[in-house]
Amino acid sequence: MPKPLILGYLGVLLFMIGDGVEAGFIAPYMADHGASTDVRAGYVITVYGIAVMLASWFSGALCQVWGPRRVMWTGLAIWAVFDAAYLLFALGTENYPLMLLFYGIRGFGYPLFAFGFLVWITNTAPKARLGTAVGWFYFAFTGGLPTLGSLWSSLTIPSFGRLGTLWSALALILLGGAIALVGARRRPGGDRMAPPEVTTGQSLLNSVSIIWTHPRVLVGCLVRVINTAPEFGMLVYLPRIFSDDIGFGEDKWLQLLAIIYGTNIFFNLIFGVLSDRIGWRTTIAGFGALGCAISVTTLYFVPTWLGADYYWVAVLAGMFYGATLAGFVPISALIPSMAPENKGGSMALLNLGAGGAAFVGPAIASLFFPLVGAGGVTLIFLALYLVAFVLTLLLKLPEERGDKPPAVDPTTGQQPRTDPASTTTSA
């Protein structure tokens, strides 16, 4: 962990706890308070996912010209203002159009904050420890969304109710934002990264032009979408299935969710460190893509087959999925290293993939659930992970393709990153 950014990691953890408080129950809660059906609630989450996708793309490009610090402040302000409006005027009055509006706009908040900090990390971490530094980021990110966030809601719902729990999330957001931004206000790497002559429009254009100048980065973006799309998609249909259909109840479902991503946060560190030793691409393909193809199927079909008396089996299946999900962590080190002369653009496209998952996953669940049911949607997610395995094999660094990388990244003035095992990894 880059020591100057320790308070930033802590702030991101608290921020994402606040963001993850609602993960395990917001879809059925909206369905019962204005959305009318689970499918209509899924549409709200899909609109939210579109905003997350766009903000994730903007975060990388805006960090180049605004600096990560200013981008994070913007994300914090958006989240706080529109969450309050959502709770007061949408849920509070059970107004479905306002749910779509305020919850959707709020989606711009967390990507600007969290992925702005990720850019800060990649801009300052030593290249030999970049995989580990990124692993610490995802430790904080998934430690909050939805791990400790779900645990928090399981503890507060009995005392404060679901609406009170949602208000407590806003307090966590403000606390985490204050710690991250005030604690790291004088730390290096948080200011403008691009040369003075680069405009905001040019930075956004660079984040698009990389699609045809470095098509493999676009492939990496697709892999990043597949990485967490099933995670977000299952949150649309699994809450009712595990709570009601299987019979675990909401409390055990929320605890299971916390266990899944509690396992994930520790394996984020493990695979971050391991990837610095065996290679970033090898870790992503073997432990991430293939591992998730098996574990996502196990997570749904085994508990639904065995029933409520085998909760411990569901816990093991959840831990398996949480562990393999962490196998994708090194992609945040690999993708910027594939285009060292346009690292800002590659980070923007990578963040677009991360945000796109929040749209693609719920969209797949909402569209296909009425047609093929939960089992069919799960098989679609299985197929996506197999596609990700094939695509990962194409993610080769410049030196692996025989290209000579530039000595210095002209955008940031830094040395380009290299996969620690790229000379020995041939996957």
Tab-separated table of C-alpha atoms in Angstrom:
chain	number	residue	atom	x	y	z
A	1	MET	CA	0.000	0.000	0.000
A	2	PRO	CA	1.407	3.431	-0.915
A	3	LYS	CA	1.892	4.884	2.574
A	4	PRO	CA	1.035	8.498	1.641
A	5	LEU	CA	-2.416	7.308	0.554
A	6	ILE	CA	-3.332	5.219	3.614
A	7	LEU	CA	-6.077	7.646	4.681
A	8	GLY	CA	-7.378	7.588	1.123
A	9	TYR	CA	-7.778	3.808	1.275
A	10	LEU	CA	-9.583	4.124	4.619
A	11	GLY	CA	-11.873	6.817	3.239
A	12	VAL	CA	-12.717	4.728	0.167
A	13	LEU	CA	-13.547	1.787	2.448
A	14	LEU	CA	-16.009	3.872	4.502
A	15	PHE	CA	-17.451	5.500	1.374
A	16	MET	CA	-18.093	2.135	-0.258
A	17	ILE	CA	-19.607	0.740	2.958
A	18	GLY	CA	-22.146	3.538	2.667
A	19	ASP	CA	-22.681	2.800	-1.016
A	20	GLY	CA	-23.055	-0.928	-0.321
A	21	VAL	CA	-25.561	-0.662	2.541
A	22	GLU	CA	-28.480	-0.981	0.119
A	23	ALA	CA	-27.047	-3.697	-2.133
A	24	GLY	CA	-28.815	-6.643	-0.568
A	25	PHE	CA	-32.326	-5.207	-0.320
A	26	ILE	CA	-32.828	-2.086	-2.472
A	27	ALA	CA	-34.449	-3.862	-5.464
A	28	PRO	CA	-37.276	-5.554	-3.517
A	29	TYR	CA	-37.625	-2.473	-1.287
A	30	MET	CA	-38.218	-0.218	-4.293
A	31	ALA	CA	-40.612	-2.785	-5.724
A	32	ASP	CA	-42.675	-2.528	-2.535
A	33	HIS	CA	-42.439	1.276	-2.276
A	34	GLY	CA	-43.369	2.771	-5.619
A	35	ALA	CA	-41.815	0.616	-8.344
A	36	SER	CA	-44.641	-1.974	-8.054
A	37	THR	CA	-42.688	-4.966	-9.442
A	38	ASP	CA	-39.171	-6.416	-9.269
A	39	VAL	CA	-38.779	-5.868	-13.013
A	40	ARG	CA	-39.626	-2.141	-12.730
A	41	ALA	CA	-37.191	-1.886	-9.810
A	42	GLY	CA	-34.630	-3.548	-12.063
A	43	TYR	CA	-35.168	-0.784	-14.602
A	44	VAL	CA	-34.292	1.808	-11.949
A	45	ILE	CA	-31.082	-0.056	-11.186
A	46	THR	CA	-30.351	-0.303	-14.917
A	47	VAL	CA	-30.676	3.499	-15.299
A	48	TYR	CA	-28.366	3.817	-12.318
A	49	GLY	CA	-25.945	1.468	-14.057
A	50	ILE	CA	-25.900	3.655	-17.186
A	51	ALA	CA	-24.896	6.638	-15.036
A	52	VAL	CA	-22.225	4.546	-13.311
A	53	MET	CA	-20.861	3.472	-16.693
A	54	LEU	CA	-20.625	7.032	-18.021
A	55	ALA	CA	-19.116	8.405	-14.809
A	56	SER	CA	-16.559	5.597	-14.748
A	57	TRP	CA	-15.419	6.599	-18.229
A	58	PHE	CA	-15.356	10.293	-17.334
A	59	SER	CA	-13.337	9.617	-14.183
A	60	GLY	CA	-10.213	8.525	-16.040
A	61	ALA	CA	-10.354	11.322	-18.597
A	62	LEU	CA	-11.230	14.039	-16.075
A	63	CYS	CA	-8.423	12.980	-13.736
A	64	GLN	CA	-5.963	13.924	-16.447
A	65	VAL	CA	-7.109	17.555	-16.606
A	66	TRP	CA	-8.808	18.146	-13.235
A	67	GLY	CA	-6.659	15.896	-11.088
A	68	PRO	CA	-7.934	12.919	-9.050
A	69	ARG	CA	-8.545	15.088	-5.984
A	70	ARG	CA	-11.054	17.384	-7.710
A	71	VAL	CA	-12.766	14.452	-9.411
A	72	MET	CA	-13.236	12.775	-6.026
A	73	TRP	CA	-14.745	15.947	-4.520
A	74	THR	CA	-17.207	16.095	-7.419
A	75	GLY	CA	-18.266	12.488	-6.914
A	76	LEU	CA	-18.789	13.004	-3.189
A	77	ALA	CA	-21.007	16.053	-3.767
A	78	ILE	CA	-23.153	14.294	-6.392
A	79	TRP	CA	-23.693	11.237	-4.210
A	80	ALA	CA	-24.664	13.219	-1.115
A	81	VAL	CA	-27.031	15.690	-2.796
A	82	PHE	CA	-28.941	13.263	-4.975
A	83	ASP	CA	-29.112	10.538	-2.346
A	84	ALA	CA	-30.869	12.971	-0.016
A	85	ALA	CA	-33.246	13.928	-2.847
A	86	TYR	CA	-33.886	10.260	-3.626
A	87	LEU	CA	-34.731	9.408	-0.009
A	88	LEU	CA	-36.898	12.491	0.579
A	89	PHE	CA	-38.775	12.923	-2.682
A	90	ALA	CA	-38.650	9.516	-4.420
A	91	LEU	CA	-38.809	6.776	-1.799
A	92	GLY	CA	-40.426	9.092	0.709
A	93	THR	CA	-43.387	9.731	-1.616
A	94	GLU	CA	-43.188	6.413	-3.522
A	95	ASN	CA	-42.767	8.336	-6.777
A	96	TYR	CA	-41.460	6.038	-9.519
A	97	PRO	CA	-40.391	8.720	-12.060
A	98	LEU	CA	-38.383	10.486	-9.335
A	99	MET	CA	-36.778	7.156	-8.430
A	100	LEU	CA	-35.536	6.872	-11.992
A	101	LEU	CA	-34.301	10.474	-11.965
A	102	PHE	CA	-32.611	10.848	-8.568
A	103	TYR	CA	-31.301	7.308	-8.185
A	104	GLY	CA	-29.985	7.496	-11.726
A	105	ILE	CA	-28.143	10.791	-11.228
A	106	ARG	CA	-26.725	9.533	-7.946
A	107	GLY	CA	-25.023	6.835	-10.005
A	108	PHE	CA	-22.493	9.404	-11.205
A	109	GLY	CA	-21.204	9.766	-7.647
A	110	TYR	CA	-19.328	6.676	-6.555
A	111	PRO	CA	-17.348	6.051	-9.795
A	112	LEU	CA	-15.961	9.592	-9.780
A	113	PHE	CA	-14.932	9.190	-6.151
A	114	ALA	CA	-13.636	5.610	-6.145
A	115	PHE	CA	-12.125	5.369	-9.620
A	116	GLY	CA	-10.661	8.842	-9.241
A	117	PHE	CA	-8.715	7.407	-6.324
A	118	LEU	CA	-7.736	4.370	-8.409
A	119	VAL	CA	-6.175	6.715	-10.982
A	120	TRP	CA	-4.378	8.450	-8.100
A	121	ILE	CA	-2.942	5.066	-7.071
A	122	THR	CA	-1.772	4.082	-10.556
A	123	ASN	CA	-0.175	7.494	-10.870
A	124	THR	CA	1.914	7.139	-7.702
A	125	ALA	CA	2.487	3.451	-6.882
A	126	PRO	CA	5.914	1.932	-7.723
A	127	LYS	CA	5.634	-0.207	-10.836
A	128	ALA	CA	7.091	-3.285	-9.118
A	129	ARG	CA	4.264	-3.165	-6.561
A	130	LEU	CA	1.436	-1.903	-8.741
A	131	GLY	CA	-0.531	-5.161	-8.600
A	132	THR	CA	-0.345	-5.114	-4.810
A	133	ALA	CA	-1.371	-1.444	-4.624
A	134	VAL	CA	-4.360	-2.140	-6.859
A	135	GLY	CA	-5.185	-5.168	-4.709
A	136	TRP	CA	-5.371	-2.883	-1.668
A	137	PHE	CA	-7.745	-0.612	-3.592
A	138	TYR	CA	-10.119	-3.473	-4.324
A	139	PHE	CA	-9.735	-4.622	-0.719
A	140	ALA	CA	-11.211	-1.257	0.279
A	141	PHE	CA	-13.689	-1.094	-2.617
A	142	THR	CA	-15.279	-4.525	-2.187
A	143	GLY	CA	-14.767	-4.364	1.557
A	144	GLY	CA	-17.511	-1.762	1.446
A	145	LEU	CA	-19.565	-2.706	-1.643
A	146	PRO	CA	-21.217	-4.938	-0.715
A	147	THR	CA	-19.314	-6.740	2.074
A	148	LEU	CA	-19.385	-4.548	5.164
A	149	GLY	CA	-22.264	-2.577	3.668
A	150	SER	CA	-24.450	-5.686	3.742
A	151	LEU	CA	-23.252	-6.546	7.233
A	152	TRP	CA	-24.074	-3.000	8.370
A	153	SER	CA	-27.613	-3.252	6.995
A	154	SER	CA	-28.156	-6.662	8.626
A	155	LEU	CA	-27.353	-5.032	11.977
A	156	THR	CA	-29.225	-1.739	11.526
A	157	ILE	CA	-32.446	-2.853	9.806
A	158	PRO	CA	-33.864	-4.506	12.976
A	159	SER	CA	-33.338	-1.256	14.917
A	160	PHE	CA	-33.841	1.545	12.391
A	161	GLY	CA	-35.758	-0.099	9.560
A	162	ARG	CA	-34.759	-0.061	5.908
A	163	LEU	CA	-35.335	3.660	5.361
A	164	GLY	CA	-33.350	4.560	8.475
A	165	THR	CA	-30.566	2.269	7.281
A	166	LEU	CA	-30.499	4.113	3.957
A	167	TRP	CA	-30.098	7.421	5.805
A	168	SER	CA	-27.218	5.954	7.820
A	169	ALA	CA	-25.487	5.227	4.496
A	170	LEU	CA	-25.360	8.948	3.769
A	171	ALA	CA	-23.542	9.553	7.059
A	172	LEU	CA	-20.966	6.892	6.174
A	173	ILE	CA	-20.469	8.451	2.753
A	174	LEU	CA	-19.761	11.882	4.211
A	175	LEU	CA	-17.381	10.457	6.821
A	176	GLY	CA	-15.449	8.418	4.266
A	177	GLY	CA	-15.220	11.327	1.853
A	178	ALA	CA	-13.889	13.625	4.571
A	179	ILE	CA	-11.216	11.151	5.671
A	180	ALA	CA	-10.043	10.422	2.114
A	181	LEU	CA	-9.962	13.989	0.818
A	182	VAL	CA	-8.927	15.928	3.903
A	183	GLY	CA	-6.424	13.266	4.968
A	184	ALA	CA	-4.761	13.147	1.537
A	185	ARG	CA	-5.144	16.816	0.606
A	186	ARG	CA	-1.382	17.479	0.431
A	187	ARG	CA	-0.329	14.106	-0.946
A	188	PRO	CA	1.381	13.943	-4.362
A	189	GLY	CA	-0.438	12.624	-7.421
A	190	GLY	CA	-3.775	14.276	-6.744
A	191	ASP	CA	-3.364	17.259	-9.055
A	192	ARG	CA	-3.589	17.693	-12.821
A	193	MET	CA	-1.700	14.973	-14.680
A	194	ALA	CA	-1.841	16.172	-18.305
A	195	PRO	CA	0.358	18.945	-19.776
A	196	PRO	CA	-1.130	22.465	-19.516
A	197	GLU	CA	-2.093	22.616	-23.188
A	198	VAL	CA	-4.372	19.531	-22.961
A	199	THR	CA	-8.029	20.537	-22.650
A	200	THR	CA	-10.900	18.586	-21.105
A	201	GLY	CA	-12.284	17.884	-24.567
A	202	GLN	CA	-8.933	16.571	-25.764
A	203	SER	CA	-8.654	14.308	-22.731
A	204	LEU	CA	-12.109	12.894	-23.384
A	205	LEU	CA	-11.174	12.442	-27.056
A	206	ASN	CA	-8.011	10.551	-26.058
A	207	SER	CA	-10.147	8.208	-23.975
A	208	VAL	CA	-12.148	7.422	-27.127
A	209	SER	CA	-9.362	7.398	-29.714
A	210	ILE	CA	-7.554	4.650	-27.816
A	211	ILE	CA	-10.284	2.302	-29.060
A	212	TRP	CA	-8.777	2.289	-32.577
A	213	THR	CA	-5.159	3.104	-31.721
A	214	HIS	CA	-4.973	0.267	-29.151
A	215	PRO	CA	-7.824	-2.186	-29.861
A	216	ARG	CA	-6.478	-4.625	-27.274
A	217	VAL	CA	-7.310	-2.060	-24.602
A	218	LEU	CA	-10.918	-2.245	-25.804
A	219	VAL	CA	-10.716	-6.016	-25.368
A	220	GLY	CA	-9.532	-5.387	-21.819
A	221	CYS	CA	-12.516	-3.106	-21.298
A	222	LEU	CA	-14.844	-5.948	-22.315
A	223	VAL	CA	-13.105	-8.309	-19.907
A	224	ARG	CA	-13.579	-5.740	-17.137
A	225	VAL	CA	-17.300	-5.527	-17.956
A	226	ILE	CA	-17.658	-9.304	-17.682
A	227	ASN	CA	-15.656	-9.303	-14.442
A	228	THR	CA	-18.426	-7.857	-12.256
A	229	ALA	CA	-21.524	-7.826	-14.517
A	230	PRO	CA	-22.807	-11.093	-12.956
A	231	GLU	CA	-22.147	-9.662	-9.493
A	232	PHE	CA	-24.441	-6.689	-10.155
A	233	GLY	CA	-26.908	-8.787	-12.135
A	234	MET	CA	-27.417	-11.356	-9.389
A	235	LEU	CA	-28.284	-8.594	-6.937
A	236	VAL	CA	-31.417	-8.020	-9.023
A	237	TYR	CA	-32.859	-11.546	-8.700
A	238	LEU	CA	-31.002	-13.397	-5.929
A	239	PRO	CA	-32.381	-11.443	-2.925
A	240	ARG	CA	-35.927	-12.814	-3.293
A	241	ILE	CA	-34.761	-16.274	-4.399
A	242	PHE	CA	-32.408	-16.800	-1.472
A	243	SER	CA	-34.611	-15.046	1.088
A	244	ASP	CA	-38.066	-16.302	0.051
A	245	ASP	CA	-37.878	-19.159	-2.464
A	246	ILE	CA	-35.066	-21.104	-0.799
A	247	GLY	CA	-36.142	-19.901	2.632
A	248	PHE	CA	-32.982	-18.475	4.159
A	249	GLY	CA	-34.733	-15.241	5.153
A	250	GLU	CA	-33.425	-11.724	4.638
A	251	ASP	CA	-31.026	-11.807	7.600
A	252	LYS	CA	-29.194	-14.922	6.412
A	253	TRP	CA	-29.164	-13.623	2.826
A	254	LEU	CA	-27.493	-10.381	3.937
A	255	GLN	CA	-25.011	-12.335	6.035
A	256	LEU	CA	-24.259	-14.572	3.057
A	257	LEU	CA	-23.644	-11.513	0.919
A	258	ALA	CA	-21.224	-10.175	3.531
A	259	ILE	CA	-19.424	-13.546	3.627
A	260	ILE	CA	-19.114	-13.678	-0.180
A	261	TYR	CA	-17.454	-10.315	-0.440
A	262	GLY	CA	-15.629	-10.625	2.861
A	263	THR	CA	-13.830	-13.549	1.243
A	264	ASN	CA	-13.350	-11.445	-1.860
A	265	ILE	CA	-11.576	-8.588	-0.102
A	266	PHE	CA	-8.879	-10.868	1.313
A	267	PHE	CA	-8.365	-12.627	-1.992
A	268	ASN	CA	-8.055	-9.214	-3.648
A	269	LEU	CA	-4.853	-8.847	-1.657
A	270	ILE	CA	-3.747	-12.421	-2.283
A	271	PHE	CA	-4.189	-12.239	-6.046
A	272	GLY	CA	-2.725	-8.724	-6.151
A	273	VAL	CA	0.496	-9.990	-4.588
A	274	LEU	CA	0.436	-13.280	-6.523
A	275	SER	CA	0.002	-11.483	-9.839
A	276	ASP	CA	3.223	-9.536	-9.231
A	277	ARG	CA	4.951	-12.927	-9.107
A	278	ILE	CA	3.283	-15.138	-11.737
A	279	GLY	CA	2.037	-12.470	-14.154
A	280	TRP	CA	-1.055	-10.321	-14.405
A	281	ARG	CA	-2.592	-12.041	-17.439
A	282	THR	CA	-2.079	-15.547	-16.055
A	283	THR	CA	-3.870	-14.594	-12.850
A	284	ILE	CA	-6.803	-13.013	-14.684
A	285	ALA	CA	-7.331	-15.920	-17.104
A	286	GLY	CA	-6.818	-18.832	-14.722
A	287	PHE	CA	-8.101	-17.719	-11.356
A	288	GLY	CA	-10.497	-15.016	-12.549
A	289	ALA	CA	-12.261	-16.053	-15.754
A	290	LEU	CA	-12.173	-19.849	-15.457
A	291	GLY	CA	-12.637	-19.754	-11.703
A	292	CYS	CA	-15.724	-17.534	-11.943
A	293	ALA	CA	-17.221	-19.663	-14.715
A	294	ILE	CA	-17.353	-22.534	-12.236
A	295	SER	CA	-18.164	-20.589	-9.082
A	296	VAL	CA	-21.030	-18.445	-10.449
A	297	THR	CA	-22.814	-21.619	-11.529
A	298	THR	CA	-22.187	-23.274	-8.183
A	299	LEU	CA	-23.430	-20.242	-6.253
A	300	TYR	CA	-26.905	-20.404	-7.794
A	301	PHE	CA	-27.605	-24.048	-8.607
A	302	VAL	CA	-26.225	-25.809	-5.521
A	303	PRO	CA	-28.166	-23.829	-2.865
A	304	THR	CA	-31.403	-23.895	-4.897
A	305	TRP	CA	-31.056	-27.652	-5.320
A	306	LEU	CA	-30.238	-28.458	-1.673
A	307	GLY	CA	-32.647	-26.011	-0.002
A	308	ALA	CA	-32.785	-24.087	3.253
A	309	ASP	CA	-31.359	-26.866	5.458
A	310	TYR	CA	-27.936	-26.546	3.812
A	311	TYR	CA	-27.090	-22.926	4.462
A	312	TRP	CA	-23.470	-23.869	5.163
A	313	VAL	CA	-23.172	-25.189	1.604
A	314	ALA	CA	-24.427	-21.844	0.298
A	315	VAL	CA	-21.760	-20.168	2.420
A	316	LEU	CA	-19.021	-22.337	0.887
A	317	ALA	CA	-20.345	-21.692	-2.628
A	318	GLY	CA	-20.431	-17.961	-1.904
A	319	MET	CA	-16.869	-17.974	-0.579
A	320	PHE	CA	-15.769	-19.784	-3.744
A	321	TYR	CA	-17.326	-17.108	-5.942
A	322	GLY	CA	-15.914	-14.279	-3.832
A	323	ALA	CA	-12.411	-15.757	-4.044
A	324	THR	CA	-12.403	-16.292	-7.810
A	325	LEU	CA	-13.920	-12.873	-8.458
A	326	ALA	CA	-10.699	-11.432	-7.044
A	327	GLY	CA	-8.711	-13.121	-9.793
A	328	PHE	CA	-9.544	-10.184	-12.064
A	329	VAL	CA	-7.800	-7.642	-9.795
A	330	PRO	CA	-4.563	-7.357	-11.866
A	331	ILE	CA	-6.488	-6.014	-14.879
A	332	SER	CA	-6.116	-2.522	-13.401
A	333	ALA	CA	-2.358	-2.969	-13.621
A	334	LEU	CA	-2.312	-4.745	-16.979
A	335	ILE	CA	-4.497	-2.469	-19.111
A	336	PRO	CA	-2.656	0.860	-18.505
A	337	SER	CA	0.603	-0.979	-19.236
A	338	MET	CA	-0.685	-2.004	-22.666
A	339	ALA	CA	-0.799	1.632	-23.814
A	340	PRO	CA	1.921	3.440	-21.839
A	341	GLU	CA	1.827	6.466	-24.150
A	342	ASN	CA	-1.889	7.000	-23.404
A	343	LYS	CA	-2.287	5.748	-19.869
A	344	GLY	CA	-5.037	8.258	-19.128
A	345	GLY	CA	-7.115	6.997	-22.044
A	346	SER	CA	-6.581	3.372	-21.079
A	347	MET	CA	-7.645	4.080	-17.482
A	348	ALA	CA	-10.741	5.875	-18.775
A	349	LEU	CA	-11.677	2.879	-20.926
A	350	LEU	CA	-10.937	0.471	-18.087
A	351	ASN	CA	-13.122	2.462	-15.731
A	352	LEU	CA	-15.808	2.493	-18.430
A	353	GLY	CA	-15.707	-1.291	-18.291
A	354	ALA	CA	-16.010	-1.269	-14.511
A	355	GLY	CA	-18.993	1.061	-14.667
A	356	GLY	CA	-20.458	-0.773	-17.639
A	357	ALA	CA	-20.738	-3.880	-15.487
A	358	ALA	CA	-23.195	-2.036	-13.236
A	359	PHE	CA	-25.375	-1.505	-16.320
A	360	VAL	CA	-24.840	-4.745	-18.247
A	361	GLY	CA	-25.419	-7.086	-15.301
A	362	PRO	CA	-28.803	-5.674	-14.193
A	363	ALA	CA	-29.824	-5.224	-17.842
A	364	ILE	CA	-29.199	-8.909	-18.603
A	365	ALA	CA	-31.049	-9.929	-15.451
A	366	SER	CA	-34.023	-7.633	-16.137
A	367	LEU	CA	-34.346	-8.590	-19.808
A	368	PHE	CA	-33.791	-12.349	-19.612
A	369	PHE	CA	-35.253	-13.221	-16.210
A	370	PRO	CA	-38.861	-13.150	-17.512
A	371	LEU	CA	-37.791	-15.315	-20.483
A	372	VAL	CA	-35.433	-17.953	-19.072
A	373	GLY	CA	-35.695	-17.579	-15.313
A	374	ALA	CA	-32.913	-17.269	-12.765
A	375	GLY	CA	-31.211	-20.488	-13.887
A	376	GLY	CA	-31.070	-19.322	-17.493
A	377	VAL	CA	-29.633	-15.950	-16.504
A	378	THR	CA	-26.977	-17.721	-14.427
A	379	LEU	CA	-25.990	-19.824	-17.461
A	380	ILE	CA	-25.645	-16.616	-19.488
A	381	PHE	CA	-23.209	-15.361	-16.857
A	382	LEU	CA	-21.309	-18.667	-17.064
A	383	ALA	CA	-20.953	-18.199	-20.833
A	384	LEU	CA	-19.728	-14.620	-20.358
A	385	TYR	CA	-16.918	-15.760	-18.063
A	386	LEU	CA	-15.803	-18.312	-20.662
A	387	VAL	CA	-15.736	-15.504	-23.234
A	388	ALA	CA	-13.622	-13.471	-20.813
A	389	PHE	CA	-11.097	-16.326	-20.625
A	390	VAL	CA	-10.635	-16.310	-24.390
A	391	LEU	CA	-10.405	-12.527	-24.557
A	392	THR	CA	-7.817	-12.405	-21.771
A	393	LEU	CA	-5.405	-14.423	-23.893
A	394	LEU	CA	-5.272	-11.441	-26.297
A	395	LEU	CA	-4.151	-8.973	-23.605
A	396	LYS	CA	-0.452	-8.801	-24.394
A	397	LEU	CA	1.952	-6.039	-23.447
A	398	PRO	CA	3.950	-4.109	-26.083
A	399	GLU	CA	7.149	-6.018	-25.374
A	400	GLU	CA	5.305	-9.332	-25.739
A	401	ARG	CA	4.065	-8.235	-29.178
A	402	GLY	CA	7.528	-7.157	-30.233
A	403	ASP	CA	6.779	-3.435	-29.922
A	404	LYS	CA	9.243	-1.065	-28.336
A	405	PRO	CA	7.462	0.908	-25.627
A	406	PRO	CA	8.344	4.580	-25.136
A	407	ALA	CA	10.843	5.349	-22.405
A	408	VAL	CA	8.485	7.881	-20.843
A	409	ASP	CA	4.720	8.318	-20.860
A	410	PRO	CA	4.251	11.765	-22.484
A	411	THR	CA	0.942	12.311	-20.676
A	412	THR	CA	2.283	11.880	-17.144
A	413	GLY	CA	6.057	11.895	-17.558
A	414	GLN	CA	6.335	8.486	-15.861
A	415	GLN	CA	8.024	5.268	-16.861
A	416	PRO	CA	5.618	2.764	-18.466
A	417	ARG	CA	4.537	-0.198	-16.350
A	418	THR	CA	5.514	-3.771	-17.182
A	419	ASP	CA	4.017	-7.069	-16.112
A	420	PRO	CA	6.466	-8.555	-13.587
A	421	ALA	CA	6.156	-11.960	-15.230
A	422	SER	CA	5.654	-10.881	-18.842
A	423	THR	CA	8.918	-12.398	-19.955
A	424	THR	CA	7.963	-15.815	-18.672
A	425	THR	CA	4.183	-15.826	-19.111
A	426	SER	CA	2.925	-16.898	-22.508
A	427	ALA	CA	-0.802	-17.414	-21.883
